[in-house]
Amino acid sequence: MKNELKNLRAEILEAIEGVSDLSGLEDLRVKYLGRKGTLPNLLKGLKGLADDARKEAGAFANEVKLSVDEAFSALQIDLEAKSRAEAFAEAHIDITRPGITPDIGHLHLTTQAIEEIKTIFSRLGFVQVRHPEIDWDHYAFGALNFPEDHPARDDWETFFIDDAGKAAEGENGKIVLTPHTSNGQVREMERSELPIRMMNINKTYRRQVSARHLPMFHQFEGLLIDKDVSIADLLGTFDFFVKQFFGPERKTRLRPHHFRFTEPSFELDVSCDVCAGTGMRENGLKCKLCKVGWLELGGAGMVHPNVLRAGGIDPDVYSGFAFGWGVERTMMMKGGINIPDIRVMYQNDMRFLEQF
Amino acid sequence: MNILASLNQIKTYLKGDISPEDFWREMDEKSMSVEHIDTLRERFAHMVIGEVKELKAHPNADKLRIAMTDIGNDVVQIVCGGANLAEGQYVLVALPGAKVRWHGEGEHIELKETAIRGEKSFGMICAPSEVGFEKVPCGEHDIWDLSTFIDCAAGTSFVDALQMDDVMFEIEVTTNRPDAMNIIGLAREAGAALSVDFEMEEVLDIPAAEGEKALNVLVKDDDYCPRYAAVVLDNVTVGPSPRWMQRDLLLAGYRPINSIVDITNWILHTYGQPMHAFDYDKLAGAELCVRFAKKGEKMLALDDEEYALKNDQLVIADANGPVAVAGVMGGKESGTTEATTTVVFEAATFQKTSVRKTARALNLYSQSQSMFEKGLSSELPMHAMKKAVHLAIQLAGARVVSEVYDVRKEAFTPDVKTLQPERVRKLMGVNLSDAQMLEYLTRLGFEVEKAGDDYRVTVPFWRTDIEHDIDFAEEIARLYGYGNIQPRVPAMAPPVRPADKGPMEESRLKQLLMGAGYTEFYSNSMLSELDFIRYRLNPEDAVKLHNPLSSDLTHMRTSLVPSVLLGIALNQRMVPAGRVFELQRVYTPEKNDLPRESTELVVAHYGFNESELAFRQLRGALDLISVRMGLTFDLARFDGDERWHPTQSAVVHFEGKPVGMIGAPHPDILTSFKVEKEVMFLVLDIETLMPHISSALHYDAPPAFPSVERDLTVKISTKKSFDEIEAAVKNIDGLVDSVRFVDDYRAGLDSGMMNLTISISFRADDRTLTSEEVDSVMERIENALRA
């Protein structure tokens, strides 16, 4: 019996030596160790042995079974590892093949800029409102301290609405495509309770077209009216916006300017990012983008007493500031977007739109 | 308006020196925007006066010659194509290292020693335009002959030879400040900005007449001409003006013409008062009458063009007709020439709007007109006239031979306003002393007098822009310096008020559509008449522009569909398929009121293969909008019209009212927009839906027990619509939770029949369903559908 066991062990160990895959190993396991396999068959003979002999053969049989099991499981582990490695090799991915971009949509650059500007000002308590894009010239001009004969009210600067060949007229004067979002100022004063912090973002229209000017563009208007509002408040608001929108390293300044509806009036400058506000490039040449380190962002001013009065507000009690600038211009100044001809903005070329 | 100002000329009106750097910085921050600075010694570096000693033919080029040119320390060889080149001529030589613009065009290029067609050339002999003097008269192929313009030796630097050691500033003066659009005005501003004393030059009165030349001066309408001054001068020699004056004019961008014209231009540039000089002998009836043009009158102007005048255009006329368009341009025939011996100087004030409208109507512009249309003080003409007469006496040997005519609507009374220092302090947010405020105002020429807590301020005549007490705040604040004010974020409590719903919800909708894979179109809100007709819309029903800029932008759009179709037509070749949307305002006219502005949404698919699939995808987009915007829509089949496809479109209803369309446009519409791709639209009237849009959140507990899905394929008439089937299935048993369309298959079936596959979901709230339960319901469903 013992010899038979020895021989069987030798046979099994030799047999599994030649096995190269898991299914071959499984076949051998069934053949030798399965319910009807060689080893269990052999062990059935134990019953017929005498007690002592059975005891001895039993112990040896156990030893044989253990060693064979061990050999089987050792090889099992090896073969599993090998098969896994083959499967991995099979699953090899070429990581250099181009990506497949998720099929998302794109918001227009102007929409994106409006969202960003709006978000920053809303943090200062400005709420977005909507006022007409096509409005009475009273709101676009008259209430904003523009005299009747001001050139901006001429046919060649502002679009007027037609009525049977004549400029349409009603109770509040002619009807214009608003050349600025400032028509919202007096409208807001008329409808709102004080104090006011509003932003009016809208389409605006001027009779111009070139690589840098479009007949339709967008303006962003901010209006704050409260007691004791000063230039310092405007400066602080402007500075807050610039540092949020353009970056904390950017500086701001006001320069004197002239607008009919503000007094004093300013132009708002932002330090140039290309030359870091120095006006000179690293190569020693003058910076071509800016004016001595400054870029012009837009206009602003302290609301003119005549405008407050037009909106039914007592200028002896309240004061305020207003600012307005071009959305497209502000966006382009942010850098990184180099659009040589602004006319591409509203032509809907998908190859343009899908870049943003 | 941009002014070219010489620092040297400005400094003649200031006591104390100022550096170009200080001038630039202080003016920019406290007065007027400095757009450009030009240091002439740098600009004209490596440029010297040369004398052409010898001219030789170029061996390899017919049009070029070799000029042996004395440049002081050497005689060098220069190849030059100047047609007027002559031996003995004094010329401007740009040596290697100088920066010039070839033929006055393009960028500045640094010269190098070179060879031209095999001949060495040490620099170049320049034409005026090549060094920035476009206004110097010079033939097209000529070089600048300086022989009569300088009296210094060869080798002298150009900047010294022309006495141009100066710094030029290009200054943008705002339209409300015509008083600063000249040298004296800028000097006054500089004095205030830099705290340097400004000093106006003393100009003597016009001497008494030495002869008697009659002149009849008449002003018919003094509302349009508040002041008209004129004086006759004889014994005038009209020749070149002196070099200093020509230099001043050249640097300021004027073309030197002759001594008399140059005086008027110099006065305009220095004093800011436009003037005109007539040839006295050419004035019929020795008359100057300021009146409106008569019907049919014409005038040949100094620009050699003839202008037909209208009766709302102010002219200066002699006995025969117009000799000048008032404030705009003089007539050719009455202008001064070299032969003129007797001139009439005119210095006047014309009403600004009338000048502007006349110039626009005639399309005739001039430096004078651009000044008049800003509005000039009627005090200014006599100051200018005095200086001009003295210059004419000094430079052209003139003699005063008439009284000084001065027709004036009314005497000047200076404006007086109130300065409230407390108000200024509040507005600035700075505790500035009264004394400092007065100092600023005084430097600008205001006269200030104490009046209680406030001050009475007399406005100097030139400050036509001061309209309101508040204007002093600006004068004071800017001179204090905005950079000296400490910024502060407004500390007051912000108002509590929600943002307007429209813009807020529209931006949510845009985000939603972007997330769903749509690209936003953004088009001009103006369309052409043709675009309306292409979409079978009547342009008569749209807001029409009274003064459109071009014929393709004449009406405000009443629908976004034409814009989107134009966009698809533009893209179809390069981007053959796409999913896009536009969410913007459209405009409809209202009788006797502002047009109605309303928001519309157009979502479009184009370039797809299967119409029904595209329709379902758009319907899916509508479902998404419905869920996220809190709206419930119903569709009703639409039998088509001239805009919509007869079998592929439906009306979108909200609460029983139509609020949009979904489906394919009529093929004729696509043809008229030259769209070659299939298109499917979803159009929604967002304005009408806006009050119902809600972002309120709603929670449904997820079902506690799983659902069971079963597919079912039945042969059925193609006429049977899915919603009928869905309703029938749902009606059979309460366990049916939902019915989904899977597929339909028509191949191999009789016409009008299809194999429809649907997927049915079963669910109970209180238990897990057994397959026996589901089988039994399925059987009833099958029987019902087959019946």
XYZ file of N, CA, C and O in Angstrom, chain A residues 103-108 111 115 118 124 127-130 132-136 149 151 154-156 158-162 165-167 177 187 191-192 195 197 203 205 207-208 216 218 226 228 230-233 235-237 253 255-258 260 263-266 291-292 304-306 315-316 346-351 353-354, chain B residues 24 28-31 33-35 107 174 176 353 356-357 360 423 426-429 467-468 470-471 474 482 485-490 492 494-495 497 499-500 502-503 506-507 510-511 514 517-526 543-549 556 570-571 574-575 579-581 584-585 587 593-595 597 599:
624
model
N -19.846 65.147 -25.208
C -20.613 65.961 -26.131
C -21.330 67.093 -25.397
O -22.540 67.114 -25.309
N -20.574 68.033 -24.850
C -21.213 69.139 -24.135
C -21.430 70.312 -25.085
O -20.833 70.381 -26.159
N -22.251 71.229 -24.680
C -22.499 72.409 -25.491
C -21.586 73.541 -25.089
O -20.687 73.380 -24.263
N -21.820 74.703 -25.702
C -20.962 75.855 -25.452
C -21.814 77.110 -25.308
O -22.667 77.358 -26.150
N -21.536 77.857 -24.275
C -22.203 79.155 -24.168
C -21.363 80.172 -24.910
O -20.133 80.088 -24.944
N -22.045 81.129 -25.513
C -21.348 82.179 -26.266
C -20.443 82.975 -25.320
O -20.766 83.155 -24.141
N -22.174 85.612 -23.366
C -22.945 85.068 -22.241
C -22.007 84.743 -21.081
O -22.299 85.050 -19.922
N -22.084 86.471 -17.357
C -22.240 85.673 -16.138
C -21.148 86.000 -15.124
O -21.398 86.134 -13.930
N -21.513 89.614 -13.724
C -22.695 89.628 -12.862
C -22.404 88.988 -11.503
O -22.810 89.488 -10.455
N -21.298 92.323 -4.282
C -21.343 93.642 -3.638
C -22.787 94.100 -3.460
O -23.036 95.273 -3.182
N -28.051 93.968 -7.852
C -28.969 92.979 -8.414
C -29.218 93.278 -9.889
O -29.316 94.430 -10.301
N -29.321 92.187 -10.653
C -29.536 92.385 -12.092
C -30.988 92.739 -12.364
O -31.905 92.092 -11.854
N -31.168 93.769 -13.183
C -32.513 94.182 -13.566
C -32.572 94.233 -15.086
O -31.554 94.136 -15.750
N -33.790 94.356 -15.588
C -33.901 94.447 -17.046
C -34.688 95.694 -17.407
O -35.793 95.902 -16.906
N -35.627 98.389 -20.952
C -35.786 98.200 -22.404
C -34.495 98.445 -23.193
O -33.656 99.240 -22.815
N -34.422 97.702 -24.282
C -33.345 97.885 -25.255
C -33.748 98.951 -26.267
O -32.912 99.575 -26.873
N -35.049 99.044 -26.482
C -35.580 100.069 -27.384
C -36.385 100.997 -26.480
O -37.332 100.553 -25.829
N -35.985 102.243 -26.426
C -36.555 103.096 -25.377
C -36.836 104.513 -25.899
O -36.343 104.914 -26.952
N -37.594 105.225 -25.102
C -37.842 106.641 -25.399
C -36.538 107.408 -25.311
O -35.726 107.133 -24.442
N -30.066 119.426 -28.593
C -29.242 119.502 -29.805
C -27.917 118.751 -29.658
O -26.987 118.967 -30.399
N -25.065 116.141 -30.144
C -24.764 115.325 -31.333
C -25.148 113.847 -31.187
O -25.482 113.199 -32.179
N -28.292 112.885 -32.799
C -28.411 113.049 -34.251
C -28.625 111.697 -34.924
O -28.237 110.663 -34.409
N -29.178 111.792 -36.114
C -29.440 110.618 -36.944
C -28.212 109.780 -37.262
O -28.317 108.614 -37.561
N -27.058 110.431 -37.300
C -25.890 109.673 -37.768
C -25.162 108.968 -36.621
O -24.201 108.282 -36.837
N -27.152 107.660 -33.588
C -28.060 106.766 -32.871
C -29.141 106.277 -33.833
O -29.596 107.022 -34.696
N -29.557 105.012 -33.674
C -30.635 104.466 -34.500
C -31.987 104.923 -33.961
O -32.248 104.799 -32.762
N -32.819 105.430 -34.860
C -34.179 105.795 -34.486
C -35.157 104.818 -35.131
O -34.859 104.226 -36.166
N -36.330 104.689 -34.496
C -37.371 103.815 -35.034
C -38.220 104.613 -36.011
O -38.479 105.796 -35.794
N -38.625 103.938 -37.074
C -39.342 104.608 -38.150
C -40.857 104.501 -37.977
O -41.369 103.513 -37.452
N -41.894 106.591 -42.552
C -40.896 107.461 -43.175
C -40.357 108.549 -42.271
O -39.400 109.239 -42.616
N -40.992 108.727 -41.094
C -40.489 109.715 -40.136
C -40.023 108.976 -38.876
O -40.420 107.846 -38.636
N -39.198 109.652 -38.095
C -38.804 109.036 -36.826
C -40.041 108.953 -35.934
O -40.739 109.947 -35.733
N -32.938 102.883 -30.523
C -32.244 101.683 -30.042
C -31.212 102.236 -29.067
O -30.374 103.039 -29.457
N -34.985 105.004 -15.179
C -36.042 103.999 -15.069
C -35.970 103.289 -13.721
O -36.981 103.046 -13.073
N -38.732 103.292 -10.488
C -39.495 102.131 -10.029
C -39.014 101.598 -8.687
O -39.698 100.819 -8.042
N -37.811 102.012 -8.295
C -37.200 101.329 -7.170
C -37.277 102.144 -5.901
O -37.366 103.360 -5.934
N -32.243 102.552 -0.824
C -31.154 102.795 -1.786
C -31.222 101.846 -2.992
O -31.973 100.869 -2.970
N -28.941 99.511 -5.762
C -27.704 98.936 -6.320
C -28.120 98.026 -7.452
O -28.542 96.893 -7.222
N -28.181 94.690 -24.652
C -27.667 95.012 -25.984
C -27.754 96.517 -26.167
O -28.708 97.151 -25.715
N -26.764 99.792 -29.177
C -26.632 99.951 -30.628
C -26.057 101.311 -30.995
O -26.490 102.336 -30.468
N -24.425 103.538 -34.586
C -24.261 103.477 -36.040
C -22.789 103.454 -36.403
O -22.204 104.440 -36.823
N -22.177 102.305 -36.234
C -20.751 102.150 -36.499
C -20.495 100.697 -36.845
O -21.146 99.803 -36.334
N -24.183 96.421 -33.066
C -24.804 95.877 -31.852
C -23.699 95.358 -30.944
O -22.851 94.594 -31.384
N -22.693 95.003 -26.335
C -23.330 94.911 -25.025
C -22.681 95.853 -24.047
O -21.468 96.030 -24.075
N -27.381 106.130 -2.717
C -27.541 106.010 -1.274
C -27.212 107.386 -0.687
O -26.922 108.325 -1.407
N -24.683 109.915 1.154
C -23.237 110.083 1.335
C -22.380 109.141 0.499
O -21.406 108.576 0.986
N -19.561 108.591 -2.167
C -18.463 109.441 -2.636
C -17.638 108.739 -3.698
O -17.823 107.552 -3.985
N -16.709 109.493 -4.263
C -15.790 108.943 -5.270
C -15.040 107.753 -4.682
O -14.741 106.785 -5.383
N -14.760 107.810 -3.370
C -14.042 106.710 -2.718
C -14.815 105.397 -2.860
O -14.218 104.333 -3.054
N -16.155 105.463 -2.805
C -16.978 104.258 -2.956
C -16.867 103.692 -4.367
O -16.813 102.490 -4.564
N -14.336 104.163 -6.399
C -12.987 103.617 -6.527
C -12.909 102.211 -5.918
O -12.324 101.305 -6.510
N -13.498 102.062 -4.743
C -13.456 100.773 -4.055
C -14.183 99.694 -4.831
O -13.712 98.560 -4.947
N -15.344 100.056 -5.382
C -16.143 99.101 -6.153
C -15.389 98.660 -7.406
O -15.304 97.480 -7.736
N -7.020 102.932 -11.764
C -6.967 104.378 -11.549
C -8.141 105.038 -12.276
O -8.721 104.468 -13.205
N -9.254 108.533 -14.388
C -8.767 109.736 -15.073
C -9.966 110.616 -15.382
O -11.063 110.101 -15.602
N -9.758 111.936 -15.425
C -10.884 112.822 -15.742
C -11.427 112.527 -17.135
O -10.662 112.221 -18.052
N -12.715 112.606 -17.281
C -13.326 112.477 -18.597
C -14.615 113.286 -18.595
O -14.869 114.046 -17.663
N -15.428 113.107 -19.618
C -16.664 113.877 -19.675
C -17.817 113.010 -20.140
O -17.733 112.355 -21.177
N -22.295 113.392 -20.066
C -23.359 114.347 -19.737
C -24.039 114.001 -18.415
O -24.521 114.879 -17.719
N -21.086 113.772 -13.004
C -20.241 114.916 -12.679
C -19.722 114.726 -11.256
O -20.527 114.705 -10.320
N -18.451 114.534 -11.026
C -17.414 114.386 -12.048
C -17.576 113.088 -12.844
O -18.236 112.154 -12.399
N -16.895 113.069 -14.008
C -16.890 111.883 -14.862
C -15.470 111.348 -14.940
O -14.513 112.114 -14.895
N -15.378 110.054 -15.097
C -14.046 109.439 -15.150
C -13.953 108.430 -16.260
O -14.941 107.862 -16.685
N -1.362 102.017 -22.873
C -0.865 103.381 -22.881
C -0.065 103.540 -21.599
O -0.650 103.641 -20.539
N 1.250 103.509 -21.715
C 2.148 103.633 -20.552
C 1.690 102.790 -19.360
O 1.628 103.272 -18.232
N -25.167 112.828 -11.944
C -25.414 114.275 -12.029
C -26.704 114.620 -11.273
O -27.697 113.888 -11.395
N -26.682 115.731 -10.521
C -27.910 116.110 -9.793
C -29.135 116.208 -10.703
O -30.243 115.860 -10.284
N -28.946 116.641 -11.937
C -30.088 116.747 -12.853
C -30.692 115.373 -13.153
O -31.892 115.250 -13.397
N -31.300 115.491 -4.864
C -29.831 115.432 -4.891
C -29.191 116.050 -3.646
O -27.989 115.870 -3.435
N -29.993 116.762 -2.841
C -29.427 117.294 -1.604
C -29.347 116.215 -0.521
O -28.647 116.371 0.467
N -20.660 87.736 -33.677
C -22.090 87.456 -33.828
C -22.436 86.851 -35.187
O -23.509 87.060 -35.704
N -21.485 86.105 -35.763
C -21.757 85.463 -37.047
C -22.126 83.996 -36.889
O -22.508 83.339 -37.851
N -21.978 83.440 -35.687
C -22.402 82.064 -35.402
C -21.604 80.996 -36.133
O -22.147 79.939 -36.458
N -20.351 81.229 -36.413
C -19.511 80.177 -36.971
C -19.220 79.177 -35.844
O -18.614 79.525 -34.843
N -19.686 77.937 -36.040
C -19.543 76.930 -34.975
C -18.076 76.719 -34.603
O -17.754 76.364 -33.468
N -17.196 76.903 -35.597
C -15.775 76.677 -35.311
C -15.234 77.748 -34.375
O -14.236 77.576 -33.712
N -17.557 79.328 -32.106
C -18.344 79.148 -30.878
C -17.841 77.978 -30.043
O -17.844 78.035 -28.820
N -17.404 76.918 -30.713
C -17.031 75.717 -29.968
C -15.631 75.787 -29.364
O -15.167 74.840 -28.748
N 3.405 115.050 -18.922
C 2.645 113.872 -19.337
C 1.834 113.300 -18.175
O 0.627 113.136 -18.233
N -2.273 113.761 -17.816
C -3.021 112.527 -17.984
C -3.920 112.260 -16.771
O -5.055 111.832 -16.905
N -3.401 112.521 -15.592
C -4.150 112.177 -14.378
C -5.116 113.265 -13.936
O -6.091 112.993 -13.260
N -4.812 114.523 -14.311
C -5.631 115.611 -13.766
C -6.382 116.419 -14.805
O -7.231 117.228 -14.460
N -6.020 116.248 -16.066
C -6.640 117.116 -17.055
C -7.149 116.333 -18.250
O -8.280 115.865 -18.252
N -6.413 113.365 -21.413
C -5.691 112.133 -21.706
C -4.565 112.372 -22.716
O -4.799 112.881 -23.809
N -3.337 112.019 -22.321
C -2.206 112.129 -23.247
C -2.090 110.804 -23.983
O -1.838 109.765 -23.391
N -2.301 110.870 -25.293
C -2.365 109.632 -26.069
C -1.002 109.208 -26.586
O -0.750 108.029 -26.802
N 5.560 100.650 -41.291
C 6.256 100.833 -40.019
C 7.548 101.621 -40.224
O 8.077 101.696 -41.328
N -11.634 116.303 -24.288
C -13.041 115.888 -24.334
C -13.878 116.967 -25.019
O -13.545 118.156 -24.981
N -16.467 118.548 -24.431
C -17.041 119.679 -23.694
C -16.013 120.784 -23.438
O -16.352 121.795 -22.865
N -24.904 124.023 -33.268
C -25.710 122.974 -33.901
C -25.863 123.231 -35.391
O -25.806 122.307 -36.202
N -22.762 122.167 -37.124
C -22.657 120.706 -37.197
C -23.572 120.154 -38.279
O -23.179 119.340 -39.103
N -24.818 120.640 -38.276
C -25.779 120.087 -39.234
C -25.388 120.439 -40.668
O -25.553 119.631 -41.573
N -22.471 118.149 -41.721
C -22.929 116.782 -41.988
C -23.695 116.726 -43.304
O -23.501 115.827 -44.105
N -20.374 120.171 0.185
C -20.877 119.206 -0.773
C -19.724 118.546 -1.529
O -19.735 117.354 -1.803
N -18.017 115.985 0.644
C -18.812 114.756 0.742
C -18.667 113.905 -0.521
O -18.509 112.694 -0.461
N -18.741 114.575 -1.636
C -18.690 113.853 -2.910
C -17.324 113.225 -3.139
O -17.201 112.167 -3.742
N -16.284 113.929 -2.655
C -14.934 113.395 -2.839
C -14.611 112.330 -1.802
O -13.751 111.481 -2.027
N -15.266 112.410 -0.656
C -14.877 111.518 0.430
C -13.539 111.931 1.012
O -12.791 111.102 1.520
N -21.957 124.344 -16.411
C -23.408 124.521 -16.497
C -24.076 124.506 -15.142
O -25.228 124.883 -15.016
N -23.407 123.969 -14.137
C -24.080 123.612 -12.902
C -23.088 123.745 -11.752
O -21.885 123.545 -11.938
N -22.423 121.778 -9.520
C -21.704 120.526 -9.269
C -20.420 120.426 -10.103
O -19.502 119.682 -9.768
N -20.377 121.207 -11.201
C -19.204 121.132 -12.073
C -17.916 121.525 -11.345
O -16.832 121.077 -11.722
N -15.907 118.640 -9.917
C -14.993 117.938 -10.815
C -13.671 118.676 -10.938
O -12.589 118.071 -10.886
N -7.387 112.028 -8.423
C -8.207 110.874 -8.045
C -7.360 109.789 -7.393
O -7.842 109.000 -6.589
N -7.307 109.722 -3.591
C -8.506 109.351 -2.823
C -8.399 107.871 -2.465
O -8.131 107.036 -3.321
N -8.587 107.550 -1.181
C -8.502 106.158 -0.718
C -9.754 105.387 -1.125
O -10.859 105.752 -0.733
N -9.592 104.303 -1.889
C -10.771 103.519 -2.267
C -11.410 102.850 -1.057
O -10.699 102.480 -0.121
N -12.725 102.718 -1.054
C -13.383 101.900 -0.035
C -14.596 101.210 -0.655
O -15.343 101.815 -1.428
N -14.758 99.937 -0.354
C -15.929 99.217 -0.845
C -17.132 99.781 -0.099
O -17.074 99.959 1.113
N -18.223 100.137 -0.809
C -19.362 100.782 -0.154
C -19.805 100.005 1.082
O -20.060 98.807 1.012
N -22.369 100.779 3.135
C -23.779 100.877 3.502
C -24.453 99.508 3.301
O -23.986 98.688 2.521
N -26.629 96.839 1.714
C -27.193 96.727 0.367
C -28.700 96.593 0.426
O -29.240 96.078 1.405
N -29.396 97.075 -0.603
C -30.852 96.961 -0.609
C -31.266 95.495 -0.694
O -30.566 94.677 -1.271
N -33.633 93.152 -2.316
C -34.553 93.182 -3.448
C -34.101 92.073 -4.385
O -32.912 91.950 -4.664
N -33.365 89.960 -7.781
C -33.044 90.319 -9.166
C -34.283 90.081 -10.023
O -35.169 89.311 -9.652
N -34.357 90.740 -11.161
C -35.482 90.516 -12.069
C -35.471 89.059 -12.517
O -34.428 88.481 -12.781
N -36.580 87.606 -15.288
C -36.227 87.309 -16.684
C -34.773 86.915 -16.864
O -34.459 85.775 -17.217
N -33.860 87.850 -16.618
C -32.450 87.519 -16.837
C -31.977 86.326 -16.000
O -31.171 85.526 -16.464
N -33.410 83.098 -17.564
C -32.823 82.872 -18.885
C -31.419 82.317 -18.731
O -30.982 81.465 -19.494
N -30.691 82.812 -17.730
C -29.347 82.304 -17.598
C -29.363 80.864 -17.095
O -28.554 80.047 -17.511
N -30.086 78.769 -20.199
C -28.896 78.651 -21.056
C -27.945 77.587 -20.513
O -27.408 76.780 -21.269
N -27.747 77.599 -19.210
C -26.864 76.601 -18.594
C -27.402 75.196 -18.835
O -26.646 74.276 -19.127
N -26.777 74.194 -22.429
C -25.360 73.910 -22.651
C -25.038 72.524 -22.092
O -24.387 71.716 -22.743
N -25.759 69.705 -24.222
C -24.972 69.541 -25.439
C -25.260 70.538 -26.543
O -24.809 70.363 -27.662
N -26.004 71.576 -26.237
C -26.310 72.557 -27.282
C -25.317 73.725 -27.271
O -24.874 74.149 -26.209
N -24.995 74.210 -28.445
C -24.084 75.350 -28.589
C -24.905 76.610 -28.838
O -25.839 76.598 -29.643
N -24.537 77.663 -28.138
C -25.353 78.887 -28.203
C -25.011 79.739 -29.421
O -23.872 80.142 -29.617
N -26.023 80.005 -30.203
C -25.923 81.010 -31.266
C -26.207 82.368 -30.645
O -26.976 82.467 -29.680
N -25.591 83.404 -31.208
C -25.799 84.759 -30.683
C -25.711 85.666 -31.896
O -24.639 85.850 -32.442
N -26.848 86.175 -32.356
C -26.839 86.890 -33.633
C -27.266 88.336 -33.457
O -27.847 88.705 -32.443
N -27.009 89.099 -34.501
C -27.441 90.486 -34.511
C -28.963 90.538 -34.438
O -29.643 89.748 -35.091
N -29.506 91.457 -33.656
C -30.962 91.511 -33.561
C -31.587 92.288 -34.713
O -32.794 92.437 -34.766
N -30.749 92.791 -35.619
C -31.287 93.450 -36.806
C -31.187 92.495 -37.995
O -30.205 91.778 -38.128
N -40.440 96.155 -36.204
C -39.925 97.482 -35.877
C -38.888 97.838 -36.934
O -37.905 97.116 -37.130
N -39.129 98.954 -37.621
C -38.252 99.336 -38.715
C -37.332 100.461 -38.265
O -37.771 101.380 -37.565
N -36.076 100.386 -38.666
C -35.154 101.468 -38.319
C -35.383 102.652 -39.247
O -35.572 102.485 -40.453
N -35.352 103.829 -38.676
C -35.528 105.037 -39.474
C -34.244 105.355 -40.234
O -34.277 105.860 -41.348
N -33.117 105.058 -39.618
C -31.827 105.404 -40.228
C -30.869 104.216 -40.153
O -29.897 104.228 -39.411
N -31.187 103.142 -40.908
C -30.322 101.956 -40.816
C -28.915 102.270 -41.320
O -28.711 103.225 -42.079
N -27.970 101.458 -40.855
C -26.578 101.668 -41.234
C -26.314 101.039 -42.589
O -25.508 101.525 -43.370
N -35.845 95.170 -36.805
C -35.581 94.389 -35.600
C -36.298 93.049 -35.741
O -37.470 92.996 -36.144
N -24.613 79.137 -42.904
C -23.194 79.509 -42.850
C -22.321 78.310 -42.481
O -21.223 78.149 -42.973
N -22.832 77.470 -41.603
C -22.021 76.384 -41.053
C -22.080 75.080 -41.840
O -21.207 74.235 -41.678
N -18.845 73.409 -43.460
C -17.690 73.100 -42.625
C -18.064 72.243 -41.414
O -17.270 71.451 -40.954
N -19.245 72.488 -40.887
C -19.704 71.703 -39.735
C -21.048 71.106 -40.139
O -22.092 71.716 -39.939
N -26.093 70.818 -33.082
C -27.232 71.048 -32.188
C -27.009 72.415 -31.563
O -25.998 72.620 -30.878
N -27.888 73.340 -31.817
C -27.657 74.726 -31.413
C -28.913 75.311 -30.770
O -30.006 74.758 -30.905
N -28.724 76.435 -30.102
C -29.893 77.173 -29.612
C -29.578 78.653 -29.604
O -28.416 79.057 -29.601
N -32.860 84.817 -26.974
C -32.687 86.263 -27.000
C -34.041 86.947 -27.113
O -35.072 86.296 -27.181
N -33.948 88.289 -27.188
C -35.167 89.083 -27.301
C -35.610 89.176 -28.761
O -34.779 89.217 -29.665
N -38.741 91.539 -31.060
C -39.351 92.868 -30.903
C -40.594 92.975 -31.763
O -40.547 92.667 -32.952
N -46.636 103.252 -28.640
C -45.880 102.894 -27.448
C -44.548 102.280 -27.876
O -44.293 102.073 -29.063
N -43.732 101.989 -26.874
C -42.475 101.315 -27.177
C -42.780 99.931 -27.734
O -43.793 99.329 -27.379
N -41.898 99.411 -28.574
C -42.094 98.036 -29.044
C -42.096 97.083 -27.860
O -41.504 97.360 -26.822
N -40.747 93.941 -26.109
C -39.549 93.101 -26.169
C -39.867 91.813 -25.443
O -40.315 91.844 -24.302
N -38.713 87.472 -24.829
C -37.656 86.485 -24.995
C -38.188 85.250 -25.697
O -39.261 84.760 -25.362
